[in-house]
mmCIF file of N, CA and C in Angstrom:
data_model
loop_
_atom_site.group_PDB
_atom_site.id
_atom_site.type_symbol
_atom_site.label_atom_id
_atom_site.label_comp_id
_atom_site.label_asym_id
_atom_site.label_seq_id
_atom_site.Cartn_x
_atom_site.Cartn_y
_atom_site.Cartn_z
ATOM 1 N N MET A 1 -20.705 -29.786 -7.287
ATOM 2 C CA MET A 1 -21.171 -29.039 -6.142
ATOM 3 C C MET A 1 -22.151 -27.949 -6.570
ATOM 4 N N LEU A 2 -21.986 -27.472 -7.785
ATOM 5 C CA LEU A 2 -22.913 -26.454 -8.270
ATOM 6 C C LEU A 2 -24.351 -26.973 -8.232
ATOM 7 N N TYR A 3 -24.548 -28.244 -8.613
ATOM 8 C CA TYR A 3 -25.878 -28.843 -8.563
ATOM 9 C C TYR A 3 -26.411 -28.843 -7.131
ATOM 10 N N CYS A 4 -25.593 -29.287 -6.193
ATOM 11 C CA CYS A 4 -26.022 -29.304 -4.790
ATOM 12 C C CYS A 4 -26.363 -27.897 -4.313
ATOM 13 N N HIS A 5 -25.488 -26.946 -4.617
ATOM 14 C CA HIS A 5 -25.714 -25.569 -4.184
ATOM 15 C C HIS A 5 -26.992 -25.002 -4.788
ATOM 16 N N SER A 6 -27.293 -25.365 -6.043
ATOM 17 C CA SER A 6 -28.514 -24.868 -6.680
ATOM 18 C C SER A 6 -29.759 -25.421 -5.998
ATOM 19 N N ARG A 7 -29.592 -26.502 -5.252
ATOM 20 C CA ARG A 7 -30.701 -27.114 -4.513
ATOM 21 C C ARG A 7 -30.659 -26.736 -3.027
ATOM 22 N N GLY A 8 -29.716 -25.852 -2.669
ATOM 23 C CA GLY A 8 -29.624 -25.378 -1.291
ATOM 24 C C GLY A 8 -28.857 -26.300 -0.360
ATOM 25 N N VAL A 9 -28.151 -27.292 -0.907
ATOM 26 C CA VAL A 9 -27.397 -28.240 -0.086
ATOM 27 C C VAL A 9 -25.921 -27.847 -0.095
ATOM 28 N N ILE A 10 -25.374 -27.676 1.093
ATOM 29 C CA ILE A 10 -23.968 -27.332 1.255
ATOM 30 C C ILE A 10 -23.292 -28.534 1.933
ATOM 31 N N HIS A 11 -22.208 -29.031 1.358
ATOM 32 C CA HIS A 11 -21.539 -30.230 1.860
ATOM 33 C C HIS A 11 -20.951 -30.009 3.255
ATOM 34 N N ARG A 12 -20.212 -28.950 3.452
ATOM 35 C CA ARG A 12 -19.618 -28.515 4.720
ATOM 36 C C ARG A 12 -18.459 -29.372 5.215
ATOM 37 N N ASP A 13 -18.075 -30.424 4.478
ATOM 38 C CA ASP A 13 -16.896 -31.196 4.866
ATOM 39 C C ASP A 13 -16.167 -31.702 3.616
ATOM 40 N N LEU A 14 -16.075 -30.815 2.622
ATOM 41 C CA LEU A 14 -15.324 -31.195 1.424
ATOM 42 C C LEU A 14 -13.851 -31.292 1.769
ATOM 43 N N LYS A 15 -13.226 -32.365 1.311
ATOM 44 C CA LYS A 15 -11.792 -32.584 1.483
ATOM 45 C C LYS A 15 -11.392 -33.644 0.480
ATOM 46 N N LEU A 16 -10.102 -33.764 0.241
ATOM 47 C CA LEU A 16 -9.629 -34.709 -0.767
ATOM 48 C C LEU A 16 -10.133 -36.121 -0.515
ATOM 49 N N GLU A 17 -10.237 -36.512 0.730
ATOM 50 C CA GLU A 17 -10.695 -37.869 1.061
ATOM 51 C C GLU A 17 -12.153 -38.108 0.691
ATOM 52 N N ASN A 18 -12.912 -37.038 0.461
ATOM 53 C CA ASN A 18 -14.332 -37.168 0.134
ATOM 54 C C ASN A 18 -14.624 -36.962 -1.350
ATOM 55 N N VAL A 19 -13.576 -36.982 -2.175
ATOM 56 C CA VAL A 19 -13.741 -36.860 -3.626
ATOM 57 C C VAL A 19 -13.046 -38.066 -4.267
ATOM 58 N N LEU A 20 -13.832 -38.873 -4.970
ATOM 59 C CA LEU A 20 -13.315 -40.114 -5.545
ATOM 60 C C LEU A 20 -13.540 -40.149 -7.050
ATOM 61 N N PHE A 21 -12.671 -40.871 -7.758
ATOM 62 C CA PHE A 21 -12.910 -41.121 -9.170
ATOM 63 C C PHE A 21 -13.989 -42.180 -9.294
ATOM 64 N N LYS A 22 -14.846 -42.037 -10.308
ATOM 65 C CA LYS A 22 -15.949 -42.968 -10.518
ATOM 66 C C LYS A 22 -15.456 -44.382 -10.777
ATOM 67 N N ASN A 23 -14.381 -44.527 -11.572
ATOM 68 C CA ASN A 23 -13.865 -45.855 -11.884
ATOM 69 C C ASN A 23 -12.378 -45.777 -12.208
ATOM 70 N N ASN A 24 -11.789 -46.884 -12.576
ATOM 71 C CA ASN A 24 -10.350 -46.947 -12.839
ATOM 72 C C ASN A 24 -9.962 -46.606 -14.275
ATOM 73 N N ASP A 25 -10.915 -46.237 -15.099
ATOM 74 C CA ASP A 25 -10.627 -45.909 -16.490
ATOM 75 C C ASP A 25 -9.800 -44.621 -16.551
ATOM 76 N N PRO A 26 -8.560 -44.680 -17.068
ATOM 77 C CA PRO A 26 -7.700 -43.493 -17.090
ATOM 78 C C PRO A 26 -8.217 -42.381 -17.997
ATOM 79 N N ASP A 27 -9.194 -42.678 -18.853
ATOM 80 C CA ASP A 27 -9.761 -41.663 -19.733
ATOM 81 C C ASP A 27 -11.054 -41.057 -19.174
ATOM 82 N N ASP A 28 -11.509 -41.552 -18.041
ATOM 83 C CA ASP A 28 -12.747 -41.068 -17.430
ATOM 84 C C ASP A 28 -12.397 -40.279 -16.167
ATOM 85 N N PHE A 29 -12.630 -38.988 -16.214
ATOM 86 C CA PHE A 29 -12.312 -38.128 -15.074
ATOM 87 C C PHE A 29 -13.542 -37.776 -14.249
ATOM 88 N N THR A 30 -14.594 -38.578 -14.377
ATOM 89 C CA THR A 30 -15.804 -38.359 -13.602
ATOM 90 C C THR A 30 -15.489 -38.598 -12.121
ATOM 91 N N ILE A 31 -15.898 -37.657 -11.293
ATOM 92 C CA ILE A 31 -15.662 -37.810 -9.855
ATOM 93 C C ILE A 31 -16.985 -37.927 -9.119
ATOM 94 N N LYS A 32 -16.904 -38.476 -7.944
ATOM 95 C CA LYS A 32 -18.053 -38.603 -7.042
ATOM 96 C C LYS A 32 -17.686 -37.956 -5.722
ATOM 97 N N VAL A 33 -18.584 -37.145 -5.204
ATOM 98 C CA VAL A 33 -18.400 -36.535 -3.885
ATOM 99 C C VAL A 33 -19.163 -37.409 -2.901
ATOM 100 N N ILE A 34 -18.486 -37.784 -1.813
ATOM 101 C CA ILE A 34 -19.097 -38.676 -0.829
ATOM 102 C C ILE A 34 -19.169 -37.995 0.535
ATOM 103 N N ASP A 35 -19.775 -38.683 1.472
ATOM 104 C CA ASP A 35 -19.859 -38.295 2.879
ATOM 105 C C ASP A 35 -20.569 -36.960 3.077
ATOM 106 N N PHE A 36 -21.863 -36.987 2.889
ATOM 107 C CA PHE A 36 -22.701 -35.815 3.131
ATOM 108 C C PHE A 36 -23.242 -35.825 4.564
ATOM 109 N N GLY A 37 -22.504 -36.468 5.465
ATOM 110 C CA GLY A 37 -22.960 -36.653 6.845
ATOM 111 C C GLY A 37 -23.240 -35.376 7.613
ATOM 112 N N ILE A 38 -22.503 -34.299 7.326
ATOM 113 C CA ILE A 38 -22.779 -33.037 8.035
ATOM 114 C C ILE A 38 -23.254 -31.951 7.063
ATOM 115 N N ALA A 39 -23.750 -32.389 5.892
ATOM 116 C CA ALA A 39 -24.280 -31.425 4.925
ATOM 117 C C ALA A 39 -25.410 -30.637 5.571
ATOM 118 N N GLY A 40 -25.586 -29.418 5.098
ATOM 119 C CA GLY A 40 -26.611 -28.565 5.683
ATOM 120 C C GLY A 40 -27.381 -27.802 4.628
ATOM 121 N N VAL A 41 -28.483 -27.238 5.057
ATOM 122 C CA VAL A 41 -29.325 -26.419 4.193
ATOM 123 C C VAL A 41 -29.729 -25.163 4.946
ATOM 124 N N GLY A 42 -30.136 -24.165 4.193
ATOM 125 C CA GLY A 42 -30.676 -22.958 4.794
ATOM 126 C C GLY A 42 -29.699 -22.187 5.643
ATOM 127 N N ASP A 43 -30.221 -21.635 6.726
ATOM 128 C CA ASP A 43 -29.435 -20.755 7.592
ATOM 129 C C ASP A 43 -28.818 -21.470 8.783
ATOM 130 N N GLU A 44 -28.702 -22.793 8.702
ATOM 131 C CA GLU A 44 -28.072 -23.528 9.799
ATOM 132 C C GLU A 44 -26.666 -22.995 10.039
ATOM 133 N N LYS A 45 -26.232 -23.053 11.267
ATOM 134 C CA LYS A 45 -24.863 -22.657 11.604
ATOM 135 C C LYS A 45 -23.950 -23.868 11.487
ATOM 136 N N VAL A 46 -22.706 -23.628 11.070
ATOM 137 C CA VAL A 46 -21.742 -24.717 10.953
ATOM 138 C C VAL A 46 -20.482 -24.356 11.727
ATOM 139 N N ASP A 47 -20.060 -25.302 12.540
ATOM 140 C CA ASP A 47 -18.787 -25.170 13.252
ATOM 141 C C ASP A 47 -18.118 -26.540 13.342
ATOM 142 N N ALA A 48 -18.477 -27.407 12.387
ATOM 143 C CA ALA A 48 -17.929 -28.759 12.357
ATOM 144 C C ALA A 48 -17.279 -29.005 11.010
ATOM 145 N N GLY A 49 -16.426 -30.005 10.962
ATOM 146 C CA GLY A 49 -15.748 -30.354 9.732
ATOM 147 C C GLY A 49 -14.303 -30.696 10.031
ATOM 148 N N THR A 50 -13.509 -30.774 8.994
ATOM 149 C CA THR A 50 -12.083 -31.054 9.128
ATOM 150 C C THR A 50 -11.356 -29.719 9.148
ATOM 151 N N TYR A 51 -10.722 -29.396 10.259
ATOM 152 C CA TYR A 51 -10.141 -28.067 10.465
ATOM 153 C C TYR A 51 -9.330 -27.559 9.288
ATOM 154 N N ALA A 52 -8.469 -28.376 8.720
ATOM 155 C CA ALA A 52 -7.578 -27.918 7.648
ATOM 156 C C ALA A 52 -8.344 -27.419 6.425
ATOM 157 N N TYR A 53 -9.603 -27.831 6.274
ATOM 158 C CA TYR A 53 -10.410 -27.458 5.113
ATOM 159 C C TYR A 53 -11.520 -26.463 5.471
ATOM 160 N N MET A 54 -11.662 -26.129 6.734
ATOM 161 C CA MET A 54 -12.750 -25.255 7.169
ATOM 162 C C MET A 54 -12.459 -23.801 6.855
ATOM 163 N N ALA A 55 -13.483 -23.092 6.402
ATOM 164 C CA ALA A 55 -13.376 -21.672 6.088
ATOM 165 C C ALA A 55 -13.197 -20.867 7.377
ATOM 166 N N PRO A 56 -12.525 -19.723 7.290
ATOM 167 C CA PRO A 56 -12.252 -18.922 8.490
ATOM 168 C C PRO A 56 -13.509 -18.562 9.281
ATOM 169 N N GLU A 57 -14.603 -18.268 8.582
ATOM 170 C CA GLU A 57 -15.825 -17.858 9.276
ATOM 171 C C GLU A 57 -16.410 -18.981 10.131
ATOM 172 N N CYS A 58 -16.061 -20.223 9.851
ATOM 173 C CA CYS A 58 -16.562 -21.353 10.652
ATOM 174 C C CYS A 58 -15.988 -21.344 12.064
ATOM 175 N N PHE A 59 -14.891 -20.615 12.257
ATOM 176 C CA PHE A 59 -14.268 -20.552 13.578
ATOM 177 C C PHE A 59 -14.787 -19.380 14.405
ATOM 178 N N ASP A 60 -15.692 -18.573 13.826
ATOM 179 C CA ASP A 60 -16.300 -17.492 14.599
ATOM 180 C C ASP A 60 -17.136 -18.094 15.717
ATOM 181 N N LYS A 61 -17.255 -17.359 16.801
ATOM 182 C CA LYS A 61 -18.066 -17.839 17.919
ATOM 183 C C LYS A 61 -19.485 -18.116 17.425
ATOM 184 N N GLY A 62 -19.958 -19.308 17.652
ATOM 185 C CA GLY A 62 -21.290 -19.701 17.216
ATOM 186 C C GLY A 62 -21.330 -20.287 15.814
ATOM 187 N N GLY A 63 -20.197 -20.318 15.140
ATOM 188 C CA GLY A 63 -20.139 -20.904 13.799
ATOM 189 C C GLY A 63 -20.530 -19.920 12.720
ATOM 190 N N ALA A 64 -20.633 -20.405 11.498
ATOM 191 C CA ALA A 64 -20.957 -19.575 10.338
ATOM 192 C C ALA A 64 -22.265 -20.026 9.726
ATOM 193 N N LYS A 65 -22.956 -19.094 9.112
ATOM 194 C CA LYS A 65 -24.174 -19.424 8.382
ATOM 195 C C LYS A 65 -23.817 -20.347 7.216
ATOM 196 N N THR A 66 -24.569 -21.407 7.048
ATOM 197 C CA THR A 66 -24.336 -22.350 5.955
ATOM 198 C C THR A 66 -24.584 -21.641 4.632
ATOM 199 N N ASN A 67 -23.551 -21.629 3.772
ATOM 200 C CA ASN A 67 -23.688 -21.028 2.451
ATOM 201 C C ASN A 67 -22.619 -21.609 1.527
ATOM 202 N N PRO A 68 -22.776 -21.452 0.220
ATOM 203 C CA PRO A 68 -21.832 -22.047 -0.735
ATOM 204 C C PRO A 68 -20.381 -21.611 -0.545
ATOM 205 N N ALA A 69 -20.150 -20.432 0.011
ATOM 206 C CA ALA A 69 -18.778 -19.947 0.198
ATOM 207 C C ALA A 69 -17.956 -20.893 1.065
ATOM 208 N N ILE A 70 -18.595 -21.623 1.952
ATOM 209 C CA ILE A 70 -17.890 -22.590 2.801
ATOM 210 C C ILE A 70 -17.297 -23.703 1.939
ATOM 211 N N ASP A 71 -18.085 -24.203 0.990
ATOM 212 C CA ASP A 71 -17.596 -25.250 0.090
ATOM 213 C C ASP A 71 -16.554 -24.705 -0.880
ATOM 214 N N VAL A 72 -16.713 -23.474 -1.345
ATOM 215 C CA VAL A 72 -15.734 -22.882 -2.262
ATOM 216 C C VAL A 72 -14.371 -22.802 -1.577
ATOM 217 N N TRP A 73 -14.348 -22.396 -0.312
ATOM 218 C CA TRP A 73 -13.087 -22.355 0.438
ATOM 219 C C TRP A 73 -12.435 -23.748 0.428
ATOM 220 N N ALA A 74 -13.212 -24.768 0.762
ATOM 221 C CA ALA A 74 -12.669 -26.135 0.825
ATOM 222 C C ALA A 74 -12.167 -26.599 -0.543
ATOM 223 N N ILE A 75 -12.863 -26.231 -1.612
ATOM 224 C CA ILE A 75 -12.401 -26.579 -2.960
ATOM 225 C C ILE A 75 -11.080 -25.866 -3.239
ATOM 226 N N GLY A 76 -10.951 -24.633 -2.772
ATOM 227 C CA GLY A 76 -9.685 -23.909 -2.914
ATOM 228 C C GLY A 76 -8.551 -24.595 -2.178
ATOM 229 N N ILE A 77 -8.836 -25.101 -0.999
ATOM 230 C CA ILE A 77 -7.822 -25.842 -0.227
ATOM 231 C C ILE A 77 -7.408 -27.099 -1.005
ATOM 232 N N MET A 78 -8.394 -27.814 -1.567
ATOM 233 C CA MET A 78 -8.083 -29.017 -2.341
ATOM 234 C C MET A 78 -7.266 -28.672 -3.582
ATOM 235 N N PHE A 79 -7.655 -27.620 -4.278
ATOM 236 C CA PHE A 79 -6.963 -27.172 -5.485
ATOM 237 C C PHE A 79 -5.500 -26.850 -5.162
ATOM 238 N N TYR A 80 -5.286 -26.071 -4.111
ATOM 239 C CA TYR A 80 -3.929 -25.712 -3.683
ATOM 240 C C TYR A 80 -3.122 -26.977 -3.366
ATOM 241 N N THR A 81 -3.720 -27.881 -2.625
ATOM 242 C CA THR A 81 -3.042 -29.101 -2.195
ATOM 243 C C THR A 81 -2.686 -29.992 -3.386
ATOM 244 N N MET A 82 -3.567 -30.081 -4.363
ATOM 245 C CA MET A 82 -3.275 -30.892 -5.548
ATOM 246 C C MET A 82 -2.142 -30.279 -6.376
ATOM 247 N N ILE A 83 -2.049 -28.965 -6.396
ATOM 248 C CA ILE A 83 -0.991 -28.298 -7.167
ATOM 249 C C ILE A 83 0.351 -28.373 -6.437
ATOM 250 N N TYR A 84 0.359 -28.018 -5.146
ATOM 251 C CA TYR A 84 1.615 -27.872 -4.419
ATOM 252 C C TYR A 84 1.998 -29.081 -3.563
ATOM 253 N N GLY A 85 1.071 -30.009 -3.372
ATOM 254 C CA GLY A 85 1.389 -31.203 -2.595
ATOM 255 C C GLY A 85 1.416 -30.989 -1.104
ATOM 256 N N THR A 86 0.888 -29.868 -0.654
ATOM 257 C CA THR A 86 0.826 -29.555 0.775
ATOM 258 C C THR A 86 -0.362 -28.642 1.027
ATOM 259 N N LEU A 87 -0.870 -28.674 2.234
ATOM 260 C CA LEU A 87 -1.966 -27.779 2.596
ATOM 261 C C LEU A 87 -1.440 -26.343 2.694
ATOM 262 N N PRO A 88 -2.267 -25.352 2.372
ATOM 263 C CA PRO A 88 -1.803 -23.964 2.455
ATOM 264 C C PRO A 88 -1.657 -23.450 3.884
ATOM 265 N N PHE A 89 -2.402 -24.022 4.808
ATOM 266 C CA PHE A 89 -2.334 -23.597 6.213
ATOM 267 C C PHE A 89 -2.083 -24.829 7.076
ATOM 268 N N MET A 90 -0.993 -24.783 7.824
ATOM 269 C CA MET A 90 -0.661 -25.889 8.720
ATOM 270 C C MET A 90 -0.159 -25.314 10.040
ATOM 271 N N GLY A 91 -0.376 -26.058 11.112
ATOM 272 C CA GLY A 91 0.104 -25.643 12.424
ATOM 273 C C GLY A 91 0.499 -26.843 13.240
ATOM 274 N N LYS A 92 1.258 -26.581 14.300
ATOM 275 C CA LYS A 92 1.721 -27.681 15.153
ATOM 276 C C LYS A 92 0.593 -28.239 16.013
ATOM 277 N N ASP A 93 -0.485 -27.455 16.173
ATOM 278 C CA ASP A 93 -1.650 -27.910 16.922
ATOM 279 C C ASP A 93 -2.888 -27.193 16.378
ATOM 280 N N GLU A 94 -4.063 -27.545 16.897
ATOM 281 C CA GLU A 94 -5.312 -26.966 16.403
ATOM 282 C C GLU A 94 -5.349 -25.454 16.566
ATOM 283 N N LYS A 95 -4.870 -24.948 17.691
ATOM 284 C CA LYS A 95 -4.902 -23.504 17.954
ATOM 285 C C LYS A 95 -4.085 -22.744 16.911
ATOM 286 N N GLU A 96 -2.879 -23.241 16.612
ATOM 287 C CA GLU A 96 -2.030 -22.573 15.622
ATOM 288 C C GLU A 96 -2.651 -22.689 14.221
ATOM 289 N N LEU A 97 -3.220 -23.847 13.900
ATOM 290 C CA LEU A 97 -3.865 -24.035 12.607
ATOM 291 C C LEU A 97 -5.021 -23.048 12.439
ATOM 292 N N ILE A 98 -5.861 -22.937 13.435
ATOM 293 C CA ILE A 98 -7.001 -22.012 13.374
ATOM 294 C C ILE A 98 -6.511 -20.572 13.215
ATOM 295 N N HIS A 99 -5.462 -20.211 13.945
ATOM 296 C CA HIS A 99 -4.904 -18.861 13.826
ATOM 297 C C HIS A 99 -4.444 -18.599 12.391
ATOM 298 N N LYS A 100 -3.761 -19.547 11.782
ATOM 299 C CA LYS A 100 -3.261 -19.365 10.420
ATOM 300 C C LYS A 100 -4.415 -19.275 9.419
ATOM 301 N N ILE A 101 -5.420 -20.108 9.584
ATOM 302 C CA ILE A 101 -6.572 -20.068 8.678
ATOM 303 C C ILE A 101 -7.291 -18.732 8.778
ATOM 304 N N THR A 102 -7.450 -18.226 9.980
ATOM 305 C CA THR A 102 -8.218 -17.003 10.171
ATOM 306 C C THR A 102 -7.405 -15.729 9.971
ATOM 307 N N GLN A 103 -6.084 -15.795 10.103
ATOM 308 C CA GLN A 103 -5.277 -14.571 10.070
ATOM 309 C C GLN A 103 -4.287 -14.472 8.911
ATOM 310 N N ASP A 104 -3.691 -15.576 8.491
ATOM 311 C CA ASP A 104 -2.625 -15.522 7.483
ATOM 312 C C ASP A 104 -3.184 -15.506 6.068
ATOM 313 N N ASN A 105 -2.490 -14.800 5.186
ATOM 314 C CA ASN A 105 -2.826 -14.847 3.766
ATOM 315 C C ASN A 105 -2.192 -16.091 3.159
ATOM 316 N N VAL A 106 -2.804 -16.588 2.096
ATOM 317 C CA VAL A 106 -2.245 -17.750 1.409
ATOM 318 C C VAL A 106 -0.900 -17.366 0.803
ATOM 319 N N LYS A 107 0.066 -18.253 0.949
ATOM 320 C CA LYS A 107 1.404 -18.036 0.398
ATOM 321 C C LYS A 107 1.683 -19.131 -0.628
ATOM 322 N N PHE A 108 2.452 -18.766 -1.645
ATOM 323 C CA PHE A 108 2.782 -19.712 -2.699
ATOM 324 C C PHE A 108 4.264 -20.051 -2.630
ATOM 325 N N PRO A 109 4.597 -21.349 -2.656
ATOM 326 C CA PRO A 109 6.007 -21.745 -2.659
ATOM 327 C C PRO A 109 6.728 -21.136 -3.864
ATOM 328 N N LEU A 110 7.961 -20.711 -3.640
ATOM 329 C CA LEU A 110 8.734 -20.082 -4.709
ATOM 330 C C LEU A 110 9.374 -21.122 -5.623
ATOM 331 N N ASN A 111 9.228 -20.923 -6.906
ATOM 332 C CA ASN A 111 9.927 -21.688 -7.944
ATOM 333 C C ASN A 111 9.784 -23.207 -7.865
ATOM 334 N N GLU A 112 8.896 -23.719 -7.068
ATOM 335 C CA GLU A 112 8.760 -25.175 -6.986
ATOM 336 C C GLU A 112 7.820 -25.723 -8.049
ATOM 337 N N VAL A 113 6.702 -25.054 -8.246
ATOM 338 C CA VAL A 113 5.700 -25.505 -9.204
ATOM 339 C C VAL A 113 5.330 -24.306 -10.073
ATOM 340 N N PRO A 114 5.449 -24.446 -11.372
ATOM 341 C CA PRO A 114 5.099 -23.316 -12.237
ATOM 342 C C PRO A 114 3.579 -23.153 -12.328
ATOM 343 N N VAL A 115 3.062 -22.128 -11.675
ATOM 344 C CA VAL A 115 1.639 -21.836 -11.699
ATOM 345 C C VAL A 115 1.481 -20.430 -12.269
ATOM 346 N N SER A 116 0.582 -20.277 -13.227
ATOM 347 C CA SER A 116 0.383 -18.978 -13.869
ATOM 348 C C SER A 116 -0.148 -17.953 -12.868
ATOM 349 N N LYS A 117 0.019 -16.701 -13.238
ATOM 350 C CA LYS A 117 -0.511 -15.602 -12.430
ATOM 351 C C LYS A 117 -2.022 -15.761 -12.264
ATOM 352 N N GLU A 118 -2.705 -16.169 -13.345
ATOM 353 C CA GLU A 118 -4.162 -16.359 -13.301
ATOM 354 C C GLU A 118 -4.543 -17.498 -12.354
ATOM 355 N N GLY A 119 -3.762 -18.573 -12.369
ATOM 356 C CA GLY A 119 -4.022 -19.685 -11.455
ATOM 357 C C GLY A 119 -3.919 -19.260 -10.006
ATOM 358 N N LYS A 120 -2.913 -18.467 -9.698
ATOM 359 C CA LYS A 120 -2.738 -17.962 -8.335
ATOM 360 C C LYS A 120 -3.871 -17.014 -7.949
ATOM 361 N N GLU A 121 -4.332 -16.226 -8.914
ATOM 362 C CA GLU A 121 -5.441 -15.306 -8.640
ATOM 363 C C GLU A 121 -6.725 -16.075 -8.322
ATOM 364 N N VAL A 122 -6.964 -17.181 -9.030
ATOM 365 C CA VAL A 122 -8.143 -18.014 -8.745
ATOM 366 C C VAL A 122 -8.031 -18.592 -7.331
ATOM 367 N N LEU A 123 -6.855 -19.083 -6.982
ATOM 368 C CA LEU A 123 -6.653 -19.617 -5.631
ATOM 369 C C LEU A 123 -6.890 -18.537 -4.581
ATOM 370 N N LYS A 124 -6.363 -17.361 -4.796
ATOM 371 C CA LYS A 124 -6.565 -16.258 -3.846
ATOM 372 C C LYS A 124 -8.049 -15.914 -3.722
ATOM 373 N N ALA A 125 -8.764 -15.941 -4.854
ATOM 374 C CA ALA A 125 -10.193 -15.627 -4.838
ATOM 375 C C ALA A 125 -10.998 -16.694 -4.100
ATOM 376 N N MET A 126 -10.575 -17.949 -4.220
ATOM 377 C CA MET A 126 -11.264 -19.033 -3.517
ATOM 378 C C MET A 126 -10.945 -19.008 -2.026
ATOM 379 N N LEU A 127 -9.745 -18.544 -1.689
ATOM 380 C CA LEU A 127 -9.295 -18.534 -0.295
ATOM 381 C C LEU A 127 -9.352 -17.133 0.306
ATOM 382 N N ASN A 128 -10.279 -16.322 -0.173
ATOM 383 C CA ASN A 128 -10.489 -14.999 0.393
ATOM 384 C C ASN A 128 -11.113 -15.162 1.778
ATOM 385 N N LYS A 129 -10.555 -14.486 2.767
ATOM 386 C CA LYS A 129 -11.051 -14.615 4.147
ATOM 387 C C LYS A 129 -12.495 -14.128 4.281
ATOM 388 N N ASP A 130 -12.884 -13.176 3.450
ATOM 389 C CA ASP A 130 -14.232 -12.610 3.501
ATOM 390 C C ASP A 130 -15.161 -13.437 2.612
ATOM 391 N N PRO A 131 -16.103 -14.179 3.193
ATOM 392 C CA PRO A 131 -16.965 -15.046 2.379
ATOM 393 C C PRO A 131 -17.821 -14.280 1.378
ATOM 394 N N THR A 132 -18.103 -12.994 1.641
ATOM 395 C CA THR A 132 -18.908 -12.216 0.699
ATOM 396 C C THR A 132 -18.094 -11.800 -0.527
ATOM 397 N N LYS A 133 -16.764 -11.890 -0.437
ATOM 398 C CA LYS A 133 -15.890 -11.540 -1.561
ATOM 399 C C LYS A 133 -15.274 -12.780 -2.214
ATOM 400 N N ARG A 134 -15.552 -13.943 -1.656
ATOM 401 C CA ARG A 134 -15.014 -15.186 -2.199
ATOM 402 C C ARG A 134 -15.666 -15.479 -3.550
ATOM 403 N N ILE A 135 -14.876 -15.994 -4.476
ATOM 404 C CA ILE A 135 -15.377 -16.325 -5.803
ATOM 405 C C ILE A 135 -16.502 -17.355 -5.680
ATOM 406 N N GLU A 136 -17.417 -17.337 -6.638
ATOM 407 C CA GLU A 136 -18.511 -18.315 -6.644
ATOM 408 C C GLU A 136 -18.253 -19.376 -7.697
ATOM 409 N N LEU A 137 -18.908 -20.516 -7.535
ATOM 410 C CA LEU A 137 -18.815 -21.562 -8.545
ATOM 411 C C LEU A 137 -19.547 -21.101 -9.800
ATOM 412 N N ILE A 138 -19.043 -21.495 -10.952
ATOM 413 C CA ILE A 138 -19.711 -21.186 -12.201
ATOM 414 C C ILE A 138 -19.938 -22.468 -12.971
ATOM 415 N N GLU A 139 -20.915 -22.438 -13.834
ATOM 416 C CA GLU A 139 -21.233 -23.624 -14.633
ATOM 417 C C GLU A 139 -20.431 -23.584 -15.920
ATOM 418 N N PHE A 140 -19.700 -24.651 -16.180
ATOM 419 C CA PHE A 140 -18.954 -24.785 -17.424
ATOM 420 C C PHE A 140 -19.805 -25.581 -18.394
ATOM 421 N N VAL A 141 -19.950 -25.075 -19.592
ATOM 422 C CA VAL A 141 -20.789 -25.750 -20.586
ATOM 423 C C VAL A 141 -19.917 -26.470 -21.578
#
């Protein structure tokens, strides 16, 4: 995603279903991101996507300005889900889900999965409600 972001392309619908392994080789962890159907560039507004993965600012009236923080939030949701086996925000209906995404802080299940303090801090930074304070992607060399 860092490559896309460096070119001004924001996916806007990152979710586990849109991230695939390149092949069946158990030693190859190369992934492919698919479904750029609602990807955006520039200052376009976004209010579409899969609710469970959408950043809180996307639910503001009129949507949110397209920026990398939207994808970082979704990557945080995927990261949390892969670790804990459940989404961090769930509701009985769309209204409750949106309320939890926009109002509730991320909570970590107790004693179920051993996650370091640093791991939890990264998740909190990715799932910061304020997009200007959300962690940014970095290039690993």
